[in-house]
């Protein structure tokens, strides 16, 4: 398919899809399928005026939506979840068109989580109370303090390409449940599901202007137009640490709150007493899920020397058994990387690892999958030994299906190696010693530490990272805190 015959992906502003100019004088860009490299759509890039219309529309929608009773707001969210469920396979198809990921993953993780995000935040907001304190005063009188939480206002939602629908709804659901209006800027790589979601939210009864989608890139494009717009009251962002830092500087002059979930360089710690099969299954997921393109993925595996050879052999064997292939084939376990540019980045680390003297246990190249997929951004699941924490592939976020395995001798050494990073997102600890599991997990300088599992999520728990991995937490009450501003009322009784 050529760009000229491809379908348009449109912006959604103030309750309506915006038709791209018929004479094509508007800016637009091609959307390619990462699995094949073929152009599948043309995306209408929002200019500054359109972003302004989106922010203005969002501001006026606040007049109704922020005042809508919680019972009605949460009903809209639940209807949205029901409508996504009715159109489940359409969302699966849009997620696959965006990312090239396997159909089983799109169904079981991405679209399933979109439903869960809307339903969970409807429940969380419906059950939320107000903070209050009775204050004893001199002379026996008291004061009552209570904090009324109000919507933050117009929230910019900037999301990346790796889990586009999951991460979008993870932010949009609590933002809307709290009474905010949102202006969403999806990644230029994955514009599809955010656009489809607009229809669902409109049909669920969300007032016009409360959900807007503007397409484009970062600098000198929709991303920068949204984050620098004076009508934005806060920014929630998931993506790279470098872009997070840039967004922070953009909003700094207007002192707007930010919630950032950024990159990771996550460690797994495998102790000598770990259940080997369970650990290898868990590591296989944590290193290779979504082709390693999850901020939580493990890229550093520290293994007790007594089981190092078993873990290295077992993980390499499991990596070789992953099935790369057509997204719609139910047997496919592993998709492509998001783009050729991202593959170039990952391959750059293959070269760096080689220069640093790594031994490649498996992978290290580009797979041959046949003519249909040759233009896609495929890469082999790859494991290295022989690297240390001093080497760049062990220090920098690669965001691909790769990990370095490094031996350790003592628990203290393992903790020190795992914490020797500028990132602080996630870790997993593999041991059958319960006390050690708690002890080591608590010693991790990260936002989330798992014991004998990985990416097991309760959406009410705090999610986010420290250091280069972000600012703030989202999930459950943490989301409510970010998406609202309290006014404390103090009444002398
Ligand atoms: N969740 C995570 O931890 C993610 C990490 N990454 C990391 O980032 C690297 C680069 O990937 P990118 O796609 O370039 O990520 P990015 O962080 O640049 O992009 C994320 C989002 O931010 C937008 N954006 C970019 N520059 C902006 C600006 N100046 N103002 C406002 N919005 C802006 C993008 O258009 C996209 O919607 C990856 O190789 C990976 O290492 C990428 C995606 C997700
Ligand atoms: O909310 C989740 O369960 C997963 C979040 C994953 C990311 O934030 C990411 O990969 O960027």
Short mmCIF file of C-alpha atoms and ligand atoms in Angstrom, two decimals:
data_model
loop_
_atom_site.label_atom_id
_atom_site.label_comp_id
_atom_site.label_asym_id
_atom_site.label_seq_id
_atom_site.Cartn_x
_atom_site.Cartn_y
_atom_site.Cartn_z
CA UNK A 1 0.00 0.00 0.00
CA UNK A 2 1.34 3.49 -0.75
CA UNK A 3 0.88 6.52 1.42
CA UNK A 4 -1.51 8.07 -1.08
CA UNK A 5 -3.96 5.20 -0.93
CA UNK A 6 -3.59 4.64 2.82
CA UNK A 7 -6.33 5.63 5.24
CA UNK A 8 -6.09 8.83 7.26
CA UNK A 9 -5.69 8.89 11.02
CA UNK A 10 -7.29 12.09 12.20
CA UNK A 11 -7.07 14.40 15.18
CA UNK A 12 -10.01 14.50 17.58
CA UNK A 13 -10.72 17.96 18.92
CA UNK A 14 -13.63 19.33 20.93
CA UNK A 15 -15.80 16.24 20.35
CA UNK A 16 -15.13 15.84 16.61
CA UNK A 17 -12.70 14.23 14.24
CA UNK A 18 -10.96 16.94 12.25
CA UNK A 19 -10.96 16.26 8.51
CA UNK A 20 -7.51 16.79 6.99
CA UNK A 21 -7.49 19.48 4.37
CA UNK A 22 -8.55 17.95 1.03
CA UNK A 23 -5.74 19.66 -0.88
CA UNK A 24 -3.19 18.09 1.48
CA UNK A 25 -1.73 21.46 2.41
CA UNK A 26 -1.77 20.31 6.02
CA UNK A 27 1.27 18.62 7.49
CA UNK A 28 1.00 14.84 7.64
CA UNK A 29 3.24 11.83 8.07
CA UNK A 30 3.23 8.15 7.21
CA UNK A 31 2.45 5.40 9.66
CA UNK A 32 4.27 2.17 8.85
CA UNK A 33 3.61 -1.34 10.12
CA UNK A 34 6.64 -2.38 12.21
CA UNK A 35 6.14 -6.03 11.20
CA UNK A 36 6.38 -5.40 7.44
CA UNK A 37 7.69 -1.87 7.00
CA UNK A 38 4.73 -1.08 4.75
CA UNK A 39 2.84 2.20 5.00
CA UNK A 40 -0.57 1.53 6.51
CA UNK A 41 -1.92 5.04 7.10
CA UNK A 42 -1.27 8.73 6.79
CA UNK A 43 -1.51 10.74 9.99
CA UNK A 44 -2.78 14.31 10.09
CA UNK A 45 -0.21 16.29 12.10
CA UNK A 46 -1.78 18.89 14.36
CA UNK A 47 -0.46 22.40 13.96
CA UNK A 48 -0.25 24.95 16.76
CA UNK A 49 -3.70 26.36 15.97
CA UNK A 50 -5.32 22.94 16.21
CA UNK A 51 -3.56 22.22 19.52
CA UNK A 52 -4.86 25.56 20.75
CA UNK A 53 -8.39 24.56 19.73
CA UNK A 54 -7.96 21.29 21.64
CA UNK A 55 -6.79 23.06 24.81
CA UNK A 56 -9.54 25.68 24.55
CA UNK A 57 -12.16 22.96 23.97
CA UNK A 58 -10.82 21.05 26.97
CA UNK A 59 -11.01 24.15 29.14
CA UNK A 60 -14.64 24.75 28.25
CA UNK A 61 -15.53 21.06 28.76
CA UNK A 62 -14.29 21.38 32.34
CA UNK A 63 -17.30 23.61 33.00
CA UNK A 64 -19.57 20.58 32.75
CA UNK A 65 -17.35 17.57 33.34
CA UNK A 66 -15.64 18.80 36.53
CA UNK A 67 -19.09 19.53 37.97
CA UNK A 68 -20.61 16.21 36.93
CA UNK A 69 -21.32 14.11 40.03
CA UNK A 70 -18.83 11.32 40.66
CA UNK A 71 -21.60 8.73 40.25
CA UNK A 72 -22.23 9.91 36.68
CA UNK A 73 -18.57 10.33 35.81
CA UNK A 74 -17.76 6.81 36.90
CA UNK A 75 -20.77 5.51 34.95
CA UNK A 76 -19.27 7.03 31.79
CA UNK A 77 -15.98 5.23 32.51
CA UNK A 78 -17.77 1.92 33.03
CA UNK A 79 -19.70 2.40 29.78
CA UNK A 80 -16.40 3.11 28.02
CA UNK A 81 -15.02 -0.19 29.33
CA UNK A 82 -18.16 -2.02 28.15
CA UNK A 83 -17.85 -0.44 24.70
CA UNK A 84 -14.19 -1.40 24.41
CA UNK A 85 -15.24 -4.92 25.36
CA UNK A 86 -17.91 -4.90 22.61
CA UNK A 87 -15.33 -3.66 20.10
CA UNK A 88 -12.52 -5.75 21.57
CA UNK A 89 -11.22 -7.16 18.28
CA UNK A 90 -11.21 -3.68 16.66
CA UNK A 91 -8.94 -2.46 19.45
CA UNK A 92 -6.78 -5.57 19.09
CA UNK A 93 -6.45 -4.84 15.35
CA UNK A 94 -5.60 -1.17 15.99
CA UNK A 95 -2.98 -2.12 18.60
CA UNK A 96 -1.41 -4.58 16.15
CA UNK A 97 -1.45 -2.02 13.33
CA UNK A 98 0.27 0.42 15.68
CA UNK A 99 2.96 -1.90 17.02
CA UNK A 100 3.13 -5.21 15.10
CA UNK A 101 2.85 -7.11 18.39
CA UNK A 102 1.46 -10.66 18.56
CA UNK A 103 -2.31 -10.98 18.65
CA UNK A 104 -2.26 -13.04 21.85
CA UNK A 105 -0.41 -10.26 23.67
CA UNK A 106 -2.65 -7.52 22.28
CA UNK A 107 -5.66 -9.44 23.57
CA UNK A 108 -4.35 -10.67 26.90
CA UNK A 109 -2.31 -7.67 27.98
CA UNK A 110 -3.00 -4.46 26.09
CA UNK A 111 -6.73 -4.40 25.42
CA UNK A 112 -7.53 -6.36 28.59
CA UNK A 113 -5.64 -3.73 30.59
CA UNK A 114 -7.55 -0.90 28.90
CA UNK A 115 -10.77 -2.39 30.28
CA UNK A 116 -9.20 -2.90 33.69
CA UNK A 117 -7.87 0.67 33.73
CA UNK A 118 -11.34 2.18 33.17
CA UNK A 119 -13.07 -0.16 35.62
CA UNK A 120 -10.44 0.10 38.35
CA UNK A 121 -10.32 3.89 38.34
CA UNK A 122 -14.12 4.08 38.32
CA UNK A 123 -14.03 1.95 41.49
CA UNK A 124 -11.15 3.88 43.06
CA UNK A 125 -12.76 7.29 42.54
CA UNK A 126 -16.19 6.06 43.60
CA UNK A 127 -14.72 4.79 46.89
CA UNK A 128 -12.44 7.76 47.59
CA UNK A 129 -13.08 9.72 50.79
CA UNK A 130 -11.87 13.08 52.02
CA UNK A 131 -8.98 13.62 54.39
CA UNK A 132 -10.09 15.24 57.65
CA UNK A 133 -8.58 16.09 61.04
CA UNK A 134 -10.15 17.25 64.29
CA UNK A 135 -7.75 19.72 65.89
CA UNK A 136 -7.76 20.33 69.65
CA UNK A 137 -7.52 24.03 70.49
CA UNK A 138 -6.62 25.83 73.70
CA UNK A 139 -9.67 26.30 75.93
CA UNK A 140 -11.32 23.04 74.92
CA UNK A 141 -12.59 24.11 71.52
CA UNK A 142 -11.85 22.24 68.32
CA UNK A 143 -11.39 22.89 64.64
CA UNK A 144 -12.40 20.66 61.79
CA UNK A 145 -10.00 20.45 58.84
CA UNK A 146 -11.14 18.75 55.70
CA UNK A 147 -9.57 18.71 52.27
CA UNK A 148 -11.82 18.99 49.24
CA UNK A 149 -10.17 17.53 46.16
CA UNK A 150 -10.81 19.36 42.88
CA UNK A 151 -9.77 18.36 39.38
CA UNK A 152 -6.33 19.58 38.33
CA UNK A 153 -7.86 21.02 35.15
CA UNK A 154 -6.65 20.48 31.59
CA UNK A 155 -4.09 17.68 31.66
CA UNK A 156 -1.59 16.99 28.87
CA UNK A 157 -1.14 13.24 28.41
CA UNK A 158 2.03 12.41 26.46
CA UNK A 159 2.46 8.71 25.82
CA UNK A 160 4.98 6.45 24.08
CA UNK A 161 4.75 3.65 21.53
CA UNK A 162 5.55 0.50 23.48
CA UNK A 163 2.20 -0.15 25.20
CA UNK A 164 0.20 2.65 23.58
CA UNK A 165 -3.35 1.75 24.61
CA UNK A 166 -2.39 0.40 28.03
CA UNK A 167 -0.39 3.48 28.99
CA UNK A 168 -2.89 5.90 27.49
CA UNK A 169 -5.82 4.48 29.44
CA UNK A 170 -3.68 4.17 32.58
CA UNK A 171 -3.56 7.98 32.55
CA UNK A 172 -6.79 8.98 30.84
CA UNK A 173 -9.05 6.82 33.04
CA UNK A 174 -8.04 8.36 36.40
CA UNK A 175 -7.74 11.85 34.89
CA UNK A 176 -11.32 11.73 33.58
CA UNK A 177 -12.64 9.96 36.68
CA UNK A 178 -11.32 12.88 38.74
CA UNK A 179 -13.16 15.39 36.55
CA UNK A 180 -10.29 16.63 34.36
CA UNK A 181 -10.26 17.21 30.61
CA UNK A 182 -7.33 15.76 28.67
CA UNK A 183 -5.32 16.61 25.58
CA UNK A 184 -3.59 13.44 24.48
CA UNK A 185 -0.47 13.39 22.30
CA UNK A 186 0.13 9.76 21.32
CA UNK A 187 3.47 8.70 19.95
CA UNK A 188 3.93 9.46 16.27
CA UNK A 189 4.72 5.73 15.90
CA UNK A 190 1.39 4.56 17.34
CA UNK A 191 -1.48 6.95 16.59
CA UNK A 192 -4.24 4.36 16.09
CA UNK A 193 -5.72 3.27 19.41
CA UNK A 194 -5.90 6.77 20.93
CA UNK A 195 -7.89 7.84 17.88
CA UNK A 196 -10.27 4.89 18.13
CA UNK A 197 -10.74 5.50 21.84
CA UNK A 198 -12.20 8.92 21.02
CA UNK A 199 -15.23 7.24 19.41
CA UNK A 200 -15.76 5.02 22.41
CA UNK A 201 -15.56 7.87 24.92
CA UNK A 202 -17.94 9.98 22.85
CA UNK A 203 -20.40 7.06 22.62
CA UNK A 204 -20.04 6.44 26.36
CA UNK A 205 -21.40 9.95 26.98
CA UNK A 206 -18.23 11.94 27.71
CA UNK A 207 -18.95 15.63 26.99
CA UNK A 208 -17.34 17.13 23.88
CA UNK A 209 -13.90 18.56 24.64
CA UNK A 210 -13.11 16.37 27.65
CA UNK A 211 -10.96 14.01 25.52
CA UNK A 212 -8.85 15.39 22.66
CA UNK A 213 -6.20 13.71 20.55
CA UNK A 214 -3.56 15.70 18.69
CA UNK A 215 -1.05 13.89 16.50
CA UNK A 216 2.55 14.74 15.79
CA UNK A 217 6.11 14.60 17.00
CA UNK A 218 7.92 16.23 19.92
CA UNK A 219 10.02 19.30 19.13
CA UNK A 220 8.37 21.89 16.82
CA UNK A 221 5.30 19.73 16.67
CA UNK A 222 2.25 18.67 18.66
CA UNK A 223 4.24 17.44 21.69
CA UNK A 224 5.95 20.80 22.20
CA UNK A 225 2.78 22.77 21.33
CA UNK A 226 0.81 20.92 24.02
CA UNK A 227 3.39 21.02 26.80
CA UNK A 228 4.21 24.70 26.22
CA UNK A 229 0.57 25.78 25.98
CA UNK A 230 -0.35 28.19 28.80
CA UNK A 231 -3.76 26.52 29.16
CA UNK A 232 -2.27 23.23 30.38
CA UNK A 233 -2.56 22.68 34.15
CA UNK A 234 -0.31 19.62 34.42
CA UNK A 235 1.55 17.03 32.37
CA UNK A 236 1.59 13.29 32.74
CA UNK A 237 4.29 11.70 30.61
CA UNK A 238 5.69 8.24 29.95
CA UNK A 239 8.76 7.93 27.78
CA UNK A 240 12.50 8.45 27.79
CA UNK A 241 14.33 10.21 30.62
CA UNK A 242 15.81 12.73 28.15
CA UNK A 243 12.39 13.79 26.86
CA UNK A 244 11.00 13.86 30.42
CA UNK A 245 13.74 16.26 31.40
CA UNK A 246 12.96 18.41 28.35
CA UNK A 247 9.24 18.52 29.19
CA UNK A 248 10.10 19.51 32.75
CA UNK A 249 12.09 22.49 31.49
CA UNK A 250 9.19 23.44 29.20
CA UNK A 251 6.65 23.61 32.01
CA UNK A 252 9.05 25.04 34.62
CA UNK A 253 8.40 28.73 33.84
CA UNK A 254 4.68 28.20 34.56
CA UNK A 255 5.38 25.87 37.54
CA UNK A 256 3.00 23.13 36.44
CA UNK A 257 2.92 19.73 38.16
CA UNK A 258 4.36 16.75 36.31
CA UNK A 259 4.05 13.03 36.73
CA UNK A 260 6.83 11.18 34.92
CA UNK A 261 7.28 7.50 34.33
CA UNK A 262 10.59 7.25 32.51
CA UNK A 263 13.13 4.64 31.54
CA UNK A 264 14.65 1.77 33.46
CA UNK A 265 17.70 -0.48 33.59
CA UNK A 266 16.06 -3.12 35.71
CA UNK A 267 17.84 -5.92 37.51
CA UNK A 268 16.81 -9.48 38.31
CA UNK A 269 18.61 -11.15 41.21
CA UNK A 270 18.68 -14.94 41.09
CA UNK A 271 19.83 -16.69 44.26
CA UNK A 272 21.20 -20.21 44.53
CA UNK A 273 18.03 -21.47 46.21
CA UNK A 274 15.66 -20.17 43.50
CA UNK A 275 13.16 -22.55 41.93
CA UNK A 276 14.91 -22.89 38.59
CA UNK A 277 11.93 -23.57 36.33
CA UNK A 278 9.80 -20.82 37.85
CA UNK A 279 12.74 -18.43 37.65
CA UNK A 280 13.54 -19.23 34.03
CA UNK A 281 9.88 -18.78 33.05
CA UNK A 282 9.81 -15.45 34.89
CA UNK A 283 13.10 -14.26 33.42
CA UNK A 284 11.98 -15.19 29.92
CA UNK A 285 8.95 -12.94 30.32
CA UNK A 286 10.84 -10.16 32.04
CA UNK A 287 13.62 -9.97 29.44
CA UNK A 288 11.66 -10.64 26.25
CA UNK A 289 8.05 -9.51 26.81
CA UNK A 290 6.91 -7.06 24.14
CA UNK A 291 10.32 -7.60 22.51
CA UNK A 292 11.92 -6.04 25.57
CA UNK A 293 10.05 -2.79 25.01
CA UNK A 294 8.51 -2.39 28.45
CA UNK A 295 10.03 0.07 30.90
CA UNK A 296 9.91 -2.75 33.49
CA UNK A 297 11.84 -5.28 31.41
CA UNK A 298 14.96 -6.84 32.87
CA UNK A 299 18.22 -5.95 31.10
CA UNK A 300 20.60 -7.00 33.91
CA UNK A 301 20.44 -10.52 35.38
CA UNK A 302 22.66 -11.08 38.42
CA UNK A 303 22.98 -14.79 39.15
CA UNK A 304 24.56 -16.58 42.11
CA UNK A 305 27.69 -18.29 40.84
CA UNK A 306 26.45 -21.72 42.02
CA UNK A 307 23.60 -21.66 39.47
CA UNK A 308 25.07 -19.34 36.85
CA UNK A 309 25.66 -21.99 34.18
CA UNK A 310 22.20 -23.53 34.67
CA UNK A 311 20.48 -20.14 34.43
CA UNK A 312 22.53 -19.05 31.42
CA UNK A 313 21.89 -22.30 29.53
CA UNK A 314 18.21 -22.47 30.50
CA UNK A 315 17.48 -18.85 29.59
CA UNK A 316 19.31 -19.14 26.28
CA UNK A 317 17.31 -22.26 25.45
CA UNK A 318 14.05 -20.49 26.24
CA UNK A 319 15.12 -17.46 24.19
CA UNK A 320 15.75 -19.71 21.20
CA UNK A 321 12.28 -21.22 21.54
CA UNK A 322 10.51 -17.84 21.19
CA UNK A 323 8.53 -17.63 17.96
CA UNK A 324 9.02 -14.48 15.92
CA UNK A 325 6.52 -14.13 13.13
CA UNK A 326 3.32 -12.72 11.72
CA UNK A 327 1.32 -10.85 14.41
CA UNK A 328 -1.92 -12.63 13.53
CA UNK A 329 -0.41 -16.08 13.90
CA UNK A 330 -1.55 -17.30 17.32
CA UNK A 331 1.71 -19.20 17.75
CA UNK A 332 3.79 -16.01 17.51
CA UNK A 333 5.24 -15.00 20.87
CA UNK A 334 7.50 -12.12 19.88
CA UNK A 335 6.95 -9.14 17.61
CA UNK A 336 9.29 -6.66 15.93
CA UNK A 337 10.84 -3.58 17.44
CA UNK A 338 8.80 -0.44 16.86
CA UNK A 339 10.88 1.03 14.01
CA UNK A 340 14.03 0.76 11.96
CA UNK A 341 15.46 3.69 13.92
CA UNK A 342 14.91 1.86 17.18
CA UNK A 343 16.43 -1.30 15.71
CA UNK A 344 19.50 0.73 14.73
CA UNK A 345 19.76 1.86 18.35
CA UNK A 346 19.51 -1.72 19.68
CA UNK A 347 22.04 -2.98 17.13
CA UNK A 348 24.38 -0.21 18.22
CA UNK A 349 24.41 -1.90 21.64
CA UNK A 350 25.13 -5.27 20.00
CA UNK A 351 28.27 -3.66 18.55
CA UNK A 352 29.20 -2.05 21.87
CA UNK A 353 28.78 -5.36 23.70
CA UNK A 354 31.05 -7.07 21.18
CA UNK A 355 33.68 -4.34 21.60
CA UNK A 356 33.48 -4.80 25.39
CA UNK A 357 34.26 -8.52 24.97
CA UNK A 358 30.80 -9.98 25.55
CA UNK A 359 30.12 -13.61 24.79
CA UNK A 360 26.84 -13.91 22.86
CA UNK A 361 24.87 -16.82 24.35
CA UNK A 362 22.17 -16.50 21.76
CA UNK A 363 20.96 -13.99 19.17
CA UNK A 364 22.95 -10.93 18.25
CA UNK A 365 21.59 -10.49 14.76
CA UNK A 366 18.64 -9.89 12.46
CA UNK A 367 16.41 -12.92 11.87
CA UNK A 368 15.34 -14.03 8.42
CA UNK A 369 11.59 -14.41 8.49
CA UNK A 370 10.72 -14.49 4.80
CA UNK A 371 9.82 -11.93 2.17
CA UNK A 372 6.58 -10.76 3.79
CA UNK A 373 8.37 -9.66 6.97
CA UNK A 374 11.78 -8.68 5.59
CA UNK A 375 10.98 -4.98 5.66
CA UNK A 376 9.99 -5.13 9.36
CA UNK A 377 12.14 -4.09 12.32
CA UNK A 378 12.89 -7.59 13.55
CA UNK A 379 15.74 -8.45 15.87
CA UNK A 380 16.91 -11.63 17.56
CA UNK A 381 16.38 -12.14 21.30
CA UNK A 382 19.90 -11.77 22.63
CA UNK A 383 21.79 -12.72 25.81
CA UNK A 384 25.33 -11.83 26.81
CA UNK A 385 27.79 -12.96 29.43
CA UNK A 386 31.25 -11.51 30.08
CA UNK A 387 30.12 -7.89 30.63
CA UNK A 388 30.39 -5.91 33.87
CA UNK A 389 28.55 -2.95 35.37
CA UNK A 390 31.21 -0.70 33.85
CA UNK A 391 30.12 -1.48 30.28
CA UNK A 392 27.65 0.77 28.45
CA UNK A 393 25.26 -2.07 27.46
CA UNK A 394 24.90 -2.78 31.21
CA UNK A 395 24.47 0.87 32.20
CA UNK A 396 22.23 2.36 29.50
CA UNK A 397 18.60 1.59 28.70
CA UNK A 398 18.51 -0.44 25.48
CA UNK A 399 14.76 -1.14 25.34
CA UNK A 400 15.07 -4.31 23.32
CA UNK A 401 14.98 -8.11 23.86
CA UNK A 402 18.43 -8.22 25.43
CA UNK A 403 20.04 -8.89 28.79
CA UNK A 404 23.49 -9.31 30.28
CA UNK A 405 24.01 -12.14 32.78
CA UNK A 406 26.56 -11.38 35.50
CA UNK A 407 27.60 -13.69 38.37
CA UNK A 408 27.73 -12.75 42.08
CA UNK A 409 28.92 -14.49 45.24
CA UNK A 410 27.15 -12.82 48.16
CA UNK A 411 23.80 -11.20 48.87
CA UNK A 412 25.45 -7.86 49.67
CA UNK A 413 27.34 -7.93 46.39
CA UNK A 414 24.13 -8.68 44.47
CA UNK A 415 22.33 -5.76 46.12
CA UNK A 416 25.22 -3.41 45.42
CA UNK A 417 25.42 -4.46 41.75
CA UNK A 418 21.65 -4.10 41.25
CA UNK A 419 21.59 -0.65 42.86
CA UNK A 420 24.62 0.55 40.89
CA UNK A 421 22.57 2.49 38.31
CA UNK A 422 21.18 5.97 37.71
CA UNK A 423 17.74 4.45 37.12
CA UNK A 424 15.35 3.23 39.82
CA UNK A 425 12.27 1.69 38.31
CA UNK A 426 11.88 -2.03 38.98
CA UNK A 427 13.65 -5.16 40.18
CA UNK A 428 12.82 -8.82 40.64
CA UNK A 429 14.24 -11.18 43.24
CA UNK A 430 14.20 -14.95 42.71
CA UNK A 431 14.64 -17.09 45.83
CA UNK A 432 12.76 -19.69 47.87
CA UNK A 433 14.02 -18.11 51.11
CA UNK A 434 11.10 -15.92 52.13
CA UNK A 435 13.13 -13.78 54.51
CA UNK A 436 15.76 -13.15 51.89
CA UNK A 437 13.06 -12.29 49.39
CA UNK A 438 11.61 -9.55 51.61
CA UNK A 439 15.03 -8.32 52.72
CA UNK A 440 16.50 -7.98 49.25
CA UNK A 441 13.33 -6.56 47.69
CA UNK A 442 13.24 -3.84 50.34
CA UNK A 443 16.91 -3.06 49.73
CA UNK A 444 16.30 -2.30 46.05
CA UNK A 445 16.45 1.43 45.22
CA UNK A 446 13.43 1.20 42.93
CA UNK A 447 9.74 2.05 42.76
CA UNK A 448 8.60 -1.56 42.31
CA UNK A 449 10.29 -4.77 43.48
CA UNK A 450 8.83 -8.21 42.75
CA UNK A 451 9.67 -11.48 44.49
CA UNK A 452 9.35 -14.67 42.42
CA UNK A 453 7.28 -12.88 39.82
CA UNK A 454 7.45 -9.93 37.43
CA UNK A 455 4.91 -7.40 36.08
CA UNK A 456 2.20 -8.72 38.38
CA UNK A 457 0.08 -5.63 38.82
CA UNK A 458 -2.55 -4.47 41.28
CA UNK A 459 -3.68 -1.19 39.74
CA UNK A 460 -4.37 0.28 43.18
CA UNK A 461 -0.70 0.13 44.19
CA UNK A 462 1.84 2.92 43.59
CA UNK A 463 3.68 2.71 40.28
CA UNK A 464 6.67 4.79 39.22
CA UNK A 465 10.37 5.18 39.78
CA UNK A 466 13.22 7.08 41.37
CA UNK A 467 16.32 8.73 39.87
CA UNK A 468 16.27 8.82 36.06
CA UNK A 469 13.15 6.62 36.16
CA UNK A 470 10.76 9.38 37.03
CA UNK A 471 8.94 11.69 39.37
CA UNK A 472 5.85 10.79 41.37
CA UNK A 473 3.69 7.71 41.40
CA UNK A 474 0.46 6.78 39.64
CA UNK A 475 -2.01 4.00 40.45
CA UNK A 476 -4.83 3.92 43.01
CA UNK A 477 -4.72 6.82 45.47
CA UNK A 478 -1.44 8.09 43.94
CA UNK A 479 -3.29 8.81 40.69
CA UNK A 480 -6.06 10.60 42.57
CA UNK A 481 -3.46 12.77 44.25
CA UNK A 482 -1.80 13.76 40.97
CA UNK A 483 -5.04 14.40 39.08
CA UNK A 484 -6.60 16.56 41.82
CA UNK A 485 -5.68 19.63 43.87
CA UNK A 486 -6.85 19.80 47.50
CA UNK A 487 -8.38 22.85 49.10
CA UNK A 488 -8.18 22.47 52.87
CA UNK A 489 -11.11 24.01 54.74
CA UNK A 490 -10.56 24.75 58.43
CA UNK A 491 -13.68 25.45 60.51
CA UNK A 492 -13.37 26.58 64.11
CA UNK A 493 -16.07 24.73 66.07
N1 LIG B 1 8.23 3.85 28.96
C1 LIG B 1 9.47 3.97 28.71
O1 LIG B 1 10.26 3.81 29.57
C2 LIG B 1 9.89 4.31 27.35
C3 LIG B 1 11.22 4.53 27.09
N2 LIG B 1 11.60 4.84 25.85
C4 LIG B 1 13.04 5.04 25.66
O2 LIG B 1 13.21 6.21 24.89
C5 LIG B 1 13.99 5.93 23.76
C6 LIG B 1 13.56 6.86 22.64
O3 LIG B 1 12.21 6.60 22.28
P1 LIG B 1 11.29 7.79 21.83
O4 LIG B 1 10.15 7.32 21.07
O5 LIG B 1 12.13 8.82 21.15
O6 LIG B 1 10.75 8.30 23.24
P2 LIG B 1 10.32 9.74 23.70
O7 LIG B 1 10.42 9.79 25.16
O8 LIG B 1 11.06 10.77 22.95
O9 LIG B 1 8.79 9.80 23.24
C7 LIG B 1 7.70 9.61 24.10
C8 LIG B 1 6.62 10.60 23.75
O10 LIG B 1 7.08 11.92 23.98
C9 LIG B 1 6.85 12.71 22.82
N3 LIG B 1 7.87 13.75 22.77
C10 LIG B 1 9.13 13.66 22.29
N4 LIG B 1 9.77 14.84 22.42
C11 LIG B 1 8.89 15.70 23.00
C12 LIG B 1 8.95 17.08 23.38
N5 LIG B 1 10.06 17.82 23.20
N6 LIG B 1 7.86 17.63 23.95
C13 LIG B 1 6.74 16.90 24.14
N7 LIG B 1 6.62 15.62 23.78
C14 LIG B 1 7.69 15.01 23.22
C15 LIG B 1 6.91 11.72 21.69
O11 LIG B 1 6.32 12.25 20.52
C16 LIG B 1 6.17 10.55 22.30
O12 LIG B 1 4.77 10.77 22.24
C17 LIG B 1 13.76 4.46 23.49
O13 LIG B 1 14.81 3.91 22.80
C18 LIG B 1 13.68 3.92 24.88
O14 LIG B 1 14.97 3.70 25.41
C19 LIG B 1 10.72 4.96 24.82
C20 LIG B 1 9.38 4.73 25.02
C21 LIG B 1 8.88 4.36 26.31
O1 LIG B 2 1.16 0.23 34.08
C1 LIG B 2 1.71 -0.83 33.78
O2 LIG B 2 1.33 -1.90 34.22
C2 LIG B 2 2.86 -0.87 32.86
C3 LIG B 2 3.54 0.20 32.58
C4 LIG B 2 4.60 0.15 31.64
C5 LIG B 2 5.27 1.25 31.29
O3 LIG B 2 5.06 2.38 31.93
C6 LIG B 2 6.22 1.33 30.18
O4 LIG B 2 6.58 0.31 29.61
O5 LIG B 2 6.59 2.44 29.85
#
